[in-house]
Coordinates of C-alpha atoms and ligand atoms in Angstrom, one line a residue:
M1 CA 160.1 139.3 85.0
S2 CA 160.5 139.2 81.6
S3 CA 159.6 141.9 79.2
N4 CA 158.8 138.5 77.3
Q5 CA 155.6 137.3 79.3
E6 CA 154.9 141.4 79.3
V7 CA 153.9 141.3 75.7
Y8 CA 150.5 139.1 77.1
A9 CA 150.1 143.0 79.2
P10 CA 147.7 144.7 77.3
E11 CA 145.4 141.3 77.6
R12 CA 145.1 141.6 81.8
W13 CA 142.3 143.1 82.1
H14 CA 139.9 141.7 79.6
M15 CA 141.4 137.6 80.4
K16 CA 141.0 138.5 83.6
V17 CA 137.4 139.1 82.6
F18 CA 136.6 136.4 80.9
L19 CA 137.8 133.9 83.6
L20 CA 135.1 135.5 86.0
M21 CA 132.5 135.0 84.4
A22 CA 134.0 131.0 82.9
F23 CA 134.4 131.2 87.2
V24 CA 131.1 132.2 87.8
T25 CA 129.2 129.6 85.5
L26 CA 131.9 127.2 86.3
L27 CA 129.9 127.2 89.4
L28 CA 126.3 128.3 88.6
G29 CA 126.2 125.1 86.4
G30 CA 128.1 123.1 89.1
L31 CA 125.4 123.7 92.0
F32 CA 123.1 122.3 90.0
G33 CA 125.3 118.8 88.9
T34 CA 124.4 118.2 92.9
L35 CA 120.8 118.6 92.9
Q36 CA 121.0 116.1 89.9
S37 CA 123.6 113.8 90.7
L38 CA 121.5 113.7 94.4
D39 CA 118.6 113.2 92.3
K40 CA 119.8 109.8 90.8
M41 CA 120.2 108.3 94.7
Q42 CA 116.7 109.5 95.9
V43 CA 117.5 112.2 97.0
D44 CA 115.0 115.8 96.4
W45 CA 116.8 119.3 96.7
Y46 CA 114.3 120.2 93.5
N47 CA 111.9 120.6 96.4
F48 CA 114.3 122.9 98.1
L49 CA 114.7 125.8 95.5
P50 CA 113.0 129.1 96.2
G51 CA 109.7 129.5 95.6
P52 CA 110.1 130.1 91.2
L53 CA 112.4 127.8 91.0
K54 CA 111.1 124.9 93.2
G55 CA 111.0 121.5 91.6
L56 CA 111.9 122.6 88.3
Y57 CA 114.1 120.2 87.0
Y58 CA 114.6 120.2 83.4
L59 CA 115.0 124.5 84.7
G60 CA 117.3 123.6 86.0
L61 CA 119.4 120.5 84.0
T62 CA 119.1 123.5 81.1
V63 CA 120.8 125.8 83.3
H64 CA 124.2 122.6 83.9
G65 CA 124.2 121.7 80.6
V66 CA 124.7 126.1 79.5
A67 CA 126.9 127.5 82.0
L68 CA 128.9 124.7 82.1
A69 CA 129.3 123.0 78.1
L70 CA 128.5 126.2 76.7
M71 CA 129.4 128.6 78.8
F72 CA 132.6 128.3 81.6
T73 CA 134.6 126.2 78.8
T74 CA 133.8 129.3 76.4
Y75 CA 134.8 131.7 78.1
F76 CA 137.7 129.6 79.5
I77 CA 139.4 128.8 76.6
I78 CA 138.7 132.4 74.8
A79 CA 140.8 134.0 77.7
F80 CA 143.5 131.1 77.5
L81 CA 143.5 130.9 73.5
N82 CA 144.4 134.6 73.2
F83 CA 147.4 134.2 75.6
T84 CA 148.4 131.8 73.7
V85 CA 148.6 133.5 70.8
V86 CA 149.3 136.3 73.0
Y87 CA 152.8 134.6 74.1
G88 CA 153.3 132.5 71.7
L89 CA 153.6 134.7 68.7
K90 CA 155.1 137.4 70.8
R91 CA 153.1 140.8 69.9
P92 CA 149.7 141.8 71.2
L93 CA 146.0 141.0 69.4
K94 CA 145.9 142.8 66.6
S95 CA 142.6 145.0 66.7
R96 CA 141.7 146.3 70.3
A97 CA 138.5 147.0 68.9
L98 CA 137.6 143.1 68.0
V99 CA 138.6 142.7 71.8
H100 CA 136.5 144.8 73.4
L101 CA 133.6 143.6 70.8
S102 CA 134.1 140.3 72.1
L103 CA 133.9 140.9 75.1
W104 CA 130.5 142.7 75.8
I105 CA 128.8 140.7 72.7
S106 CA 129.8 137.5 75.0
I107 CA 128.9 140.2 78.2
A108 CA 125.6 140.4 76.5
G109 CA 124.9 136.4 75.1
L110 CA 125.5 135.3 79.0
V111 CA 122.2 137.7 79.6
T112 CA 120.3 137.0 77.3
T113 CA 120.7 133.3 77.2
L114 CA 120.5 133.5 81.6
V115 CA 117.4 135.4 82.1
P116 CA 114.9 133.2 80.6
I117 CA 116.5 129.9 81.3
F118 CA 116.4 131.5 84.3
L119 CA 112.1 132.4 83.9
N120 CA 111.7 129.2 82.8
Q121 CA 111.1 130.1 79.4
A122 CA 113.5 128.3 77.6
S123 CA 113.8 124.9 79.6
V124 CA 114.7 123.3 76.7
L125 CA 118.1 121.8 77.8
W126 CA 122.0 122.3 76.4
T127 CA 120.8 120.7 73.0
F128 CA 117.5 122.8 72.7
Y129 CA 116.0 119.7 70.1
A130 CA 113.3 121.3 68.1
P131 CA 110.1 121.0 69.3
L132 CA 110.8 121.8 72.0
R133 CA 110.5 125.2 71.8
A134 CA 112.5 128.3 73.6
H135 CA 111.8 131.9 74.2
P136 CA 113.5 134.0 71.4
L137 CA 116.1 135.2 73.8
Y138 CA 117.4 132.1 74.0
Y139 CA 118.5 131.8 70.4
T140 CA 119.2 135.1 70.7
G141 CA 121.5 134.6 73.2
L142 CA 123.3 131.6 72.7
A143 CA 123.8 133.5 69.0
L144 CA 125.7 135.8 70.9
L145 CA 128.4 134.0 72.4
V146 CA 129.0 131.8 68.7
I147 CA 129.5 135.8 67.2
G148 CA 131.8 135.8 70.5
T149 CA 134.4 133.4 69.7
W150 CA 134.2 134.1 65.8
T151 CA 135.7 137.8 66.3
T152 CA 138.4 136.6 68.9
A153 CA 139.2 134.1 67.2
L154 CA 139.5 136.7 63.5
N155 CA 141.7 138.7 66.2
A156 CA 144.0 135.6 66.4
F157 CA 144.3 135.1 62.8
A158 CA 145.3 138.6 61.8
T159 CA 147.5 138.5 64.8
W160 CA 149.1 135.3 63.5
R161 CA 148.5 137.3 59.5
D162 CA 150.7 140.0 60.9
W163 CA 153.4 138.2 62.3
K164 CA 153.9 136.5 59.3
K165 CA 154.1 138.5 57.7
E166 CA 157.5 140.6 59.2
N167 CA 158.1 136.5 59.8
P168 CA 158.8 135.4 56.1
G169 CA 159.7 131.8 55.7
E170 CA 159.7 131.2 59.1
R171 CA 157.8 128.2 61.1
T172 CA 155.5 129.4 63.4
P173 CA 156.3 129.0 67.6
L174 CA 154.4 125.7 68.1
M175 CA 152.3 127.0 71.0
A176 CA 150.2 130.0 68.7
F177 CA 150.3 127.1 66.2
V178 CA 148.0 124.3 67.7
S179 CA 145.8 127.4 69.5
I180 CA 144.9 129.4 65.6
V181 CA 144.0 125.3 64.8
T182 CA 142.0 125.0 67.4
W183 CA 139.9 127.8 66.4
A184 CA 140.2 126.7 62.5
M185 CA 138.0 123.8 63.4
W186 CA 135.9 126.0 65.8
L187 CA 135.2 128.3 63.0
P188 CA 133.7 126.3 60.0
A189 CA 131.9 124.3 63.3
S190 CA 129.8 126.5 64.5
L191 CA 128.3 127.6 61.5
G192 CA 125.6 124.6 62.6
I193 CA 124.4 125.8 65.4
A194 CA 124.8 128.8 63.8
V195 CA 122.3 128.4 61.5
A196 CA 119.8 126.0 63.0
A197 CA 119.5 129.1 65.9
V198 CA 119.0 131.9 64.0
Y199 CA 117.6 130.5 61.0
Y200 CA 114.6 127.9 61.9
L201 CA 114.8 128.3 65.6
W202 CA 114.8 132.2 66.4
P203 CA 112.2 132.7 63.6
W204 CA 110.0 129.4 64.4
S205 CA 109.8 130.6 68.5
M206 CA 108.9 134.4 67.6
G207 CA 105.9 133.0 65.0
I208 CA 107.2 134.1 61.8
T209 CA 107.6 130.9 60.3
E210 CA 104.6 127.8 61.8
T211 CA 106.6 125.0 61.5
V212 CA 110.1 123.8 62.5
N213 CA 112.0 120.2 60.7
P214 CA 112.9 119.2 63.5
L215 CA 115.4 116.3 62.3
L216 CA 116.6 119.0 59.8
T217 CA 117.9 121.3 63.4
R218 CA 119.1 118.2 65.2
S219 CA 121.4 117.7 62.6
L220 CA 122.7 121.3 62.4
Y221 CA 123.2 120.6 65.9
W222 CA 125.7 118.0 65.5
F223 CA 127.4 119.0 62.8
T224 CA 128.8 121.4 65.3
G225 CA 128.0 119.5 68.7
H226 CA 130.5 117.2 67.7
P227 CA 133.6 119.4 66.6
L228 CA 132.4 121.0 70.0
V229 CA 133.6 118.4 72.3
Y230 CA 137.3 118.5 70.5
F231 CA 136.9 122.6 70.9
W232 CA 136.9 122.0 74.8
L233 CA 139.7 119.1 74.9
L234 CA 142.0 121.0 72.2
P235 CA 143.1 123.9 74.8
A236 CA 143.6 121.8 76.9
Y237 CA 146.0 119.1 74.3
V238 CA 148.1 123.0 74.5
V239 CA 148.5 122.8 78.0
W240 CA 149.4 119.0 77.7
Y241 CA 151.8 119.5 74.0
T242 CA 153.1 123.1 74.8
M243 CA 153.2 123.5 78.9
L244 CA 153.4 120.7 80.7
P245 CA 157.2 119.0 79.7
A246 CA 158.0 122.0 80.8
Q247 CA 156.3 122.2 84.7
V248 CA 158.1 117.9 85.2
G249 CA 161.0 118.6 84.0
G250 CA 160.6 117.2 80.7
R251 CA 161.4 117.6 76.6
L252 CA 157.9 117.9 74.0
F253 CA 158.7 113.9 72.1
S254 CA 157.9 115.6 68.8
E255 CA 157.0 119.1 68.0
S256 CA 155.9 117.4 63.7
L257 CA 153.6 114.0 65.9
A258 CA 151.8 118.0 68.0
R259 CA 152.0 119.3 65.5
L260 CA 149.9 117.2 63.1
V261 CA 147.3 115.8 66.2
F262 CA 146.2 119.0 66.5
L263 CA 145.8 119.6 62.5
L264 CA 143.9 115.8 62.4
F265 CA 141.1 117.4 64.3
I266 CA 140.2 119.3 61.9
P267 CA 139.4 117.1 59.0
L268 CA 138.6 114.2 61.0
A269 CA 136.4 116.0 63.9
L270 CA 134.5 118.2 61.6
P271 CA 132.3 116.1 59.4
T272 CA 131.8 113.8 61.8
G273 CA 128.3 114.0 64.2
F274 CA 125.4 111.9 63.1
H275 CA 127.2 109.5 65.1
H276 CA 125.3 110.9 67.8
M277 CA 122.0 110.2 66.0
Y278 CA 122.2 106.8 65.1
T279 CA 118.7 105.7 66.6
D280 CA 118.0 107.9 64.0
P281 CA 115.1 106.3 61.8
G282 CA 115.5 109.5 59.8
V283 CA 119.0 109.8 58.7
H284 CA 120.7 106.9 55.6
A285 CA 122.1 103.8 57.0
S286 CA 125.3 104.3 54.8
T287 CA 126.0 107.8 56.6
K288 CA 125.7 106.6 59.6
L289 CA 128.2 104.5 58.5
I290 CA 130.5 106.7 57.4
H291 CA 129.6 108.7 60.3
A292 CA 130.8 104.9 62.5
V293 CA 134.4 105.9 60.1
L294 CA 134.8 109.2 60.4
T295 CA 134.0 108.8 64.6
F296 CA 137.3 105.6 65.1
A297 CA 139.3 107.7 62.4
V298 CA 139.2 110.8 65.4
I299 CA 140.6 108.4 68.1
F300 CA 143.4 108.3 66.5
P301 CA 145.2 112.1 67.4
S302 CA 144.4 110.9 70.5
L303 CA 145.3 107.8 70.6
I304 CA 149.5 109.8 69.3
T305 CA 148.5 112.1 71.9
A306 CA 148.1 109.6 74.4
F307 CA 152.0 107.8 73.5
T308 CA 153.4 111.5 72.5
V309 CA 152.6 113.8 76.5
L310 CA 153.2 110.5 78.3
A311 CA 156.6 110.4 76.3
S312 CA 157.3 114.3 76.8
V313 CA 156.7 113.0 80.8
E314 CA 158.5 110.1 80.7
E315 CA 161.4 112.2 79.5
G316 CA 160.7 114.4 82.1
A317 CA 160.6 111.4 85.5
R318 CA 163.6 109.9 84.4
R319 CA 165.5 113.3 84.4
N320 CA 165.0 113.7 88.0
G321 CA 165.5 110.0 89.2
G322 CA 162.7 108.5 87.5
K323 CA 163.3 104.8 87.1
G324 CA 161.6 101.3 86.3
L325 CA 159.8 100.3 84.0
I326 CA 156.5 101.5 85.3
A327 CA 158.1 103.0 88.2
W328 CA 159.2 106.1 87.6
V329 CA 155.8 107.4 87.8
L330 CA 156.4 107.8 91.4
A331 CA 159.4 110.7 90.2
L332 CA 156.5 113.1 89.1
P333 CA 155.3 115.9 91.6
W334 CA 151.7 114.0 92.2
L335 CA 151.6 115.5 95.7
S336 CA 153.4 118.7 95.9
N337 CA 152.6 120.2 92.3
P338 CA 148.4 120.9 92.2
S339 CA 148.7 122.4 88.6
V340 CA 151.2 118.7 87.3
A341 CA 148.8 117.0 89.5
G342 CA 146.2 117.8 88.8
Q343 CA 146.7 117.5 84.4
L344 CA 148.3 114.6 84.4
L345 CA 144.9 113.1 86.8
S346 CA 143.1 114.4 84.1
M347 CA 144.5 112.2 81.8
V348 CA 143.6 109.2 83.4
V349 CA 140.3 110.2 83.7
F350 CA 140.3 111.0 79.4
A351 CA 141.3 108.0 78.8
M352 CA 138.2 106.3 80.4
G353 CA 136.5 108.4 78.8
G354 CA 138.8 107.6 75.6
I355 CA 137.2 103.9 76.3
T356 CA 133.3 104.6 76.5
G357 CA 133.9 106.7 73.3
L358 CA 135.5 104.2 71.0
I359 CA 131.9 102.4 73.0
N360 CA 129.3 104.8 72.1
G361 CA 130.5 105.3 69.0
T362 CA 130.1 101.5 67.5
F363 CA 126.3 101.5 66.4
T364 CA 125.4 98.1 68.0
M365 CA 126.5 99.2 70.9
N366 CA 125.2 102.5 71.2
L367 CA 122.0 101.0 70.3
V368 CA 122.6 99.7 73.7
V369 CA 123.7 102.9 75.6
H370 CA 122.3 105.5 74.5
N371 CA 119.6 108.5 75.8
T372 CA 120.6 106.2 78.9
M373 CA 122.8 107.5 82.0
W374 CA 125.9 105.9 80.5
V375 CA 125.5 109.0 78.1
P376 CA 126.7 111.3 80.8
G377 CA 129.0 109.0 82.8
H378 CA 131.1 109.3 79.0
F379 CA 131.1 112.3 79.1
H380 CA 131.3 113.6 82.7
T381 CA 134.6 111.7 82.5
Q382 CA 135.5 113.5 79.4
V383 CA 134.1 117.6 79.7
A384 CA 134.3 117.5 83.2
G385 CA 137.3 114.7 84.2
A386 CA 139.9 116.4 81.8
V387 CA 138.7 118.8 80.2
T388 CA 137.6 120.9 83.5
L389 CA 140.4 119.2 85.8
T390 CA 143.3 120.8 83.0
F391 CA 141.4 123.9 83.3
M392 CA 142.1 124.1 87.0
A393 CA 145.6 123.1 86.5
V394 CA 146.4 125.5 84.6
S395 CA 144.9 128.2 86.9
Y396 CA 147.3 127.1 89.4
W397 CA 150.2 128.9 87.4
W398 CA 148.2 131.5 85.5
I399 CA 145.6 133.5 87.6
P400 CA 148.7 134.2 90.2
L401 CA 150.6 135.1 86.5
L402 CA 147.7 137.0 86.4
T403 CA 147.5 139.0 89.5
G404 CA 150.7 139.4 90.5
R405 CA 149.4 137.7 93.9
A406 CA 151.3 133.6 95.0
L407 CA 148.6 130.7 95.1
W408 CA 147.1 131.1 98.5
N409 CA 147.6 127.5 99.8
N410 CA 149.0 124.6 97.6
K411 CA 148.5 122.1 99.9
L412 CA 144.5 122.4 99.3
A413 CA 145.3 123.2 95.5
V414 CA 146.7 119.4 95.1
I415 CA 143.4 118.0 97.9
Q416 CA 141.2 120.0 95.6
V417 CA 142.2 118.2 92.6
W418 CA 142.6 115.3 93.9
L419 CA 139.0 115.3 95.4
W420 CA 137.7 116.0 91.9
T421 CA 139.3 113.2 90.4
F422 CA 137.9 110.9 92.4
G423 CA 134.3 112.6 92.7
T424 CA 134.3 112.4 89.0
L425 CA 135.8 108.7 88.4
I426 CA 133.2 107.8 91.4
M427 CA 130.1 110.0 89.8
A428 CA 130.4 108.3 87.2
R429 CA 131.3 104.4 87.5
G430 CA 128.2 104.9 88.9
M431 CA 126.1 106.4 86.2
H432 CA 127.6 104.1 83.3
W433 CA 126.6 101.7 85.6
M434 CA 122.9 102.9 85.8
G435 CA 123.1 103.1 82.0
I436 CA 123.6 99.9 81.7
A437 CA 121.3 98.6 83.8
G438 CA 118.7 100.9 82.2
V439 CA 118.1 104.3 83.6
P440 CA 116.6 106.9 81.5
R441 CA 119.4 110.0 81.0
R442 CA 117.8 113.6 81.5
T443 CA 114.5 112.3 84.4
F444 CA 113.2 113.2 87.5
L445 CA 113.8 109.8 89.1
S446 CA 113.1 110.8 92.0
R447 CA 109.5 111.9 91.6
A448 CA 109.5 108.8 87.9
P449 CA 106.3 106.6 88.7
Y450 CA 109.2 103.3 87.3
A451 CA 112.0 103.8 88.7
N452 CA 113.8 100.7 89.5
F453 CA 115.3 101.7 93.1
G454 CA 116.4 98.7 94.6
E455 CA 117.9 97.0 91.5
W456 CA 119.7 100.2 90.9
D457 CA 120.5 101.9 94.4
V458 CA 124.3 101.2 94.7
A459 CA 124.8 102.9 91.2
G460 CA 122.9 105.7 92.2
L461 CA 124.7 106.3 95.9
M462 CA 127.8 106.5 93.7
V463 CA 126.4 108.2 91.6
G464 CA 125.0 110.9 94.6
W465 CA 128.6 110.5 96.7
G466 CA 130.7 110.7 93.9
A467 CA 128.9 114.6 92.7
V468 CA 129.3 115.3 96.5
I469 CA 132.7 114.9 97.1
A470 CA 133.3 116.8 93.4
T471 CA 130.7 119.9 94.8
V472 CA 133.9 119.8 97.6
A473 CA 136.7 120.2 95.3
G474 CA 134.1 122.2 93.0
L475 CA 133.7 124.5 95.9
L476 CA 137.1 124.1 97.0
F477 CA 138.9 125.5 93.8
A478 CA 136.8 128.4 94.9
V479 CA 137.6 129.2 97.6
I480 CA 140.6 129.1 96.6
M481 CA 140.8 131.3 93.4
I482 CA 138.8 133.8 95.5
M483 CA 141.9 133.8 98.4
T484 CA 144.6 133.8 94.8
A485 CA 143.2 136.9 93.7
F486 CA 142.3 138.4 96.0
V487 CA 143.9 137.8 99.6
S488 CA 147.3 136.1 99.2
K489 CA 149.5 138.8 100.3
A490 CA 152.8 137.1 98.5
P491 CA 154.2 138.3 95.4
A492 CA 153.6 135.4 92.6
K493 CA 157.1 134.4 90.8
V494 CA 155.8 132.6 87.7
E495 CA 156.9 131.7 84.7
V496 CA 155.1 130.7 81.3
P497 CA 155.9 127.0 81.7
V498 CA 156.5 126.2 77.7
A499 CA 157.8 122.8 76.3
E500 CA 160.7 122.9 74.5
P501 CA 161.3 119.9 71.9
L502 CA 163.4 117.2 71.8
I503 CA 164.3 117.0 69.3
K504 CA 165.6 120.9 67.8
K505 CA 166.0 120.5 64.2
D506 CA 163.7 119.0 64.0
R507 CA 163.2 118.3 59.7
M508 CA 159.4 119.3 59.7
P509 CA 157.2 118.7 56.5
V510 CA 156.2 122.6 56.0
I511 CA 152.9 120.9 55.9
L512 CA 152.9 121.1 59.3
D513 CA 153.0 125.3 59.5
R514 CA 150.1 125.0 57.0
L515 CA 146.6 125.5 57.4
A516 CA 144.7 125.5 53.9
P517 CA 145.4 122.6 52.8
W518 CA 144.4 120.8 55.9
L519 CA 140.6 123.6 55.8
L520 CA 140.3 122.1 51.5
I521 CA 140.3 118.1 52.6
T522 CA 137.9 118.2 55.5
L523 CA 135.5 120.4 52.6
V524 CA 135.5 117.7 50.6
M525 CA 135.6 115.6 53.2
I526 CA 132.0 117.5 54.2
V527 CA 130.4 117.7 50.6
I528 CA 130.6 113.5 51.0
A529 CA 130.1 112.9 55.3
W530 CA 127.3 115.8 55.3
A531 CA 125.6 117.0 52.1
P532 CA 123.3 114.3 50.9
S533 CA 121.8 113.9 54.4
L534 CA 121.0 117.3 54.5
Y535 CA 119.8 118.3 51.4
H536 CA 117.3 114.5 52.7
I537 CA 116.8 115.4 55.6
A538 CA 115.5 119.3 54.4
V539 CA 113.5 118.3 51.5
H540 CA 111.7 115.2 52.6
H541 CA 111.1 115.4 56.9
P542 CA 108.6 116.9 57.9
Q543 CA 107.8 119.9 59.5
V544 CA 105.8 119.9 63.1
R545 CA 104.7 123.3 65.5
G546 CA 106.7 122.3 68.7
W547 CA 106.2 122.3 72.1
V548 CA 106.9 124.6 76.1
L549 CA 106.0 121.4 78.3
W550 CA 108.0 122.3 81.1
Ligands
LIG1 FE1 132.2 111.9 73.2 C1 128.7 112.1 73.7 C2 132.4 109.3 71.0 C3 135.1 111.9 73.1 C4 132.1 114.3 74.7 N1 130.5 113.2 74.2 C5 129.5 112.8 73.9 C6 128.5 113.7 74.9 C7 129.5 114.4 75.3 C8 131.0 113.7 74.8 C9 129.3 116.0 75.7 O1 130.4 108.4 69.2 C10 127.1 113.9 75.3 C11 126.7 114.9 74.4 C12 124.8 114.8 74.5 O2 124.3 115.3 75.1 O3 124.1 114.3 74.1 N2 133.6 111.1 72.0 C13 133.2 109.6 71.6 C14 134.5 109.1 71.3 C15 135.4 110.3 71.2 C16 135.0 111.1 72.3 C17 134.8 107.9 70.2 N3 133.4 113.4 73.9 C18 134.6 113.2 73.6 C19 135.2 114.5 74.5 C20 133.9 114.8 74.2 C21 133.7 114.3 74.4 C22 136.8 114.6 74.6 C23 134.1 116.6 75.6 C24 135.6 117.4 75.7 N4 130.7 110.7 72.4 C25 130.9 110.1 71.8 C26 130.0 109.8 70.8 C27 128.8 110.2 71.8 C28 129.8 110.4 72.2 C29 129.4 107.9 69.8 C30 127.4 110.3 71.5 C31 126.2 109.1 72.4 C32 124.7 109.2 72.7 O4 124.3 107.9 71.8 O5 124.1 109.9 72.8 C33 137.1 110.1 71.5 O6 137.3 111.2 70.9 C34 137.9 110.0 72.8 C35 139.0 109.6 72.5 C36 140.2 109.2 73.2 C37 141.3 108.7 74.0 C38 141.4 109.1 75.3 C39 143.4 108.9 75.0 C40 144.3 108.9 75.9 C41 144.9 110.5 76.4 C42 145.9 109.8 77.9 C43 146.8 109.0 77.7 C44 147.2 109.0 79.3 C45 146.9 108.4 79.8 C46 147.7 108.6 82.0 C47 146.4 107.1 80.0 C48 141.2 107.3 73.3 C49 145.4 111.0 75.9 C50 148.4 108.4 82.7 C51 149.8 109.3 83.1 C52 150.4 108.6 84.0 C53 151.6 109.8 84.2 C54 150.2 107.5 85.1
LIG2 CU1 130.3 113.0 69.3

């Protein structure tokens, strides 16, 4: 192993702990997901949960959303972006103290959030919309989760600043730069949830304030909630742009385009969010229009990605003997390399979710699909499909690299990524179908008196059986990871894949190596897109007392 690779050695220990937390929360949240999906084909396994958990659908759905969307993603991303910053800049993180602080804050956040949820004191789902009221610890735990990301991001910025001091005039290596852009997007984005949880919801759940403005906290939630989905997505893009081309023997089509894509997410994703609230009467129509336009704008960097990443992969396939207009696709290692196959499959799934995203973002069509099963259909292709599958694909070389043990059973890993893909696609297809048939989301269907099974039957079977396949794939992933990390005897022979750009001396404009101008434009856009509405909602919308329903 070259000394370059050893640069991450000081980070190895805490990365492993974060990964352990990520995989445990993936398993925990995933298993509740199975119960949810079985419910869609009228199989009520909530009934078989032990004692105090029996029948508690909303407790389960909260665990599912929080453990997967908020915890698994965040812990994996913290570990991975620490790795890419360190590996990209070829220097350890600046502050050991911050590394430890992030870890301990994150562990505290994990416990503080999950305890009230499991005690059924916080069955408010991952969106914790007021007036549903949770135990104060739940908001505390979520705040800690966010603070854990802030300390990690600060460390990344400090490390970057040191690197720049030592390398004046040089452009930041791509892998590190795009990772830092991801943090730069997330840091301001996270303020919405932080203010909602700490300033409004926590005092209210403590009884310090009697009432809360539900439309305001909900808006603040989506201020964060929309960029949050790109906080999950961008680390997957880091992999697709800076690693995957090398894994398929190709080169990155254009480094400038790669940088542009990441940077565009700052001004386009950050000011967007009200498309989650098209149906909320308290939000002004002109605000919804601005956010609809922004939603379509933020699709653009993903379209560039479809082009750039595919071009890079094609180049690799052709260098390996791929021929023809389409047939070159067959020259890719779909059946032999689980890491590559997982990433390619995740893109196929992601493309489906891109299409449904367009539908969601279109005001009139949103009126048809909003709050139906369609929406979980959309986001499962995105988070469970694109993001999670890419993270699994990364784990197939990264865990061997970190533990020094070779991947246990390559063949099973290939089967695993295919099963996950089919499971997710079948499940999501069923969800879309149910949504169009009018099935509400977030509903305990087995026990809903109005459930129209008959018309919903086939779609429900797809959700349930798709989820069974995905569950098998998820358990397989757990087995492969455990066997690799603890049992595998062969030494790992892996290198970090680093994609070279196709054009080495790319005349890259300097603005593609800067953050400040992008953040400045973004600030102006946020003021235009959010300030008038937030002010109006804060001043004019009624306050309410709050409910604990489950
Ligand atoms: Fe979304 C709701 C709009 C992307 C996640 N979204 C959600 C929720 C989640 C979520 C979790 O406008 C629900 C939250 C809740 O609980 O209520 N979303 C969009 C749009 C995009 C989008 C326009 N979403 C994502 C991503 C997510 C995610 C990414 C997570 C990671 N979404 C919405 C809207 C709602 C919504 C509304 C609210 C709905 C409602 O009413 O409640 C876009 O960013 C998508 C752009 C993507 C593309 C795809 C590009 C394709 C690529 C792959 C190319 C490769 C190929 C493979 C083709 C345009 C890059 C070939 C490979 C070979 C080698 C052959
Ligand atoms: Cu969104």
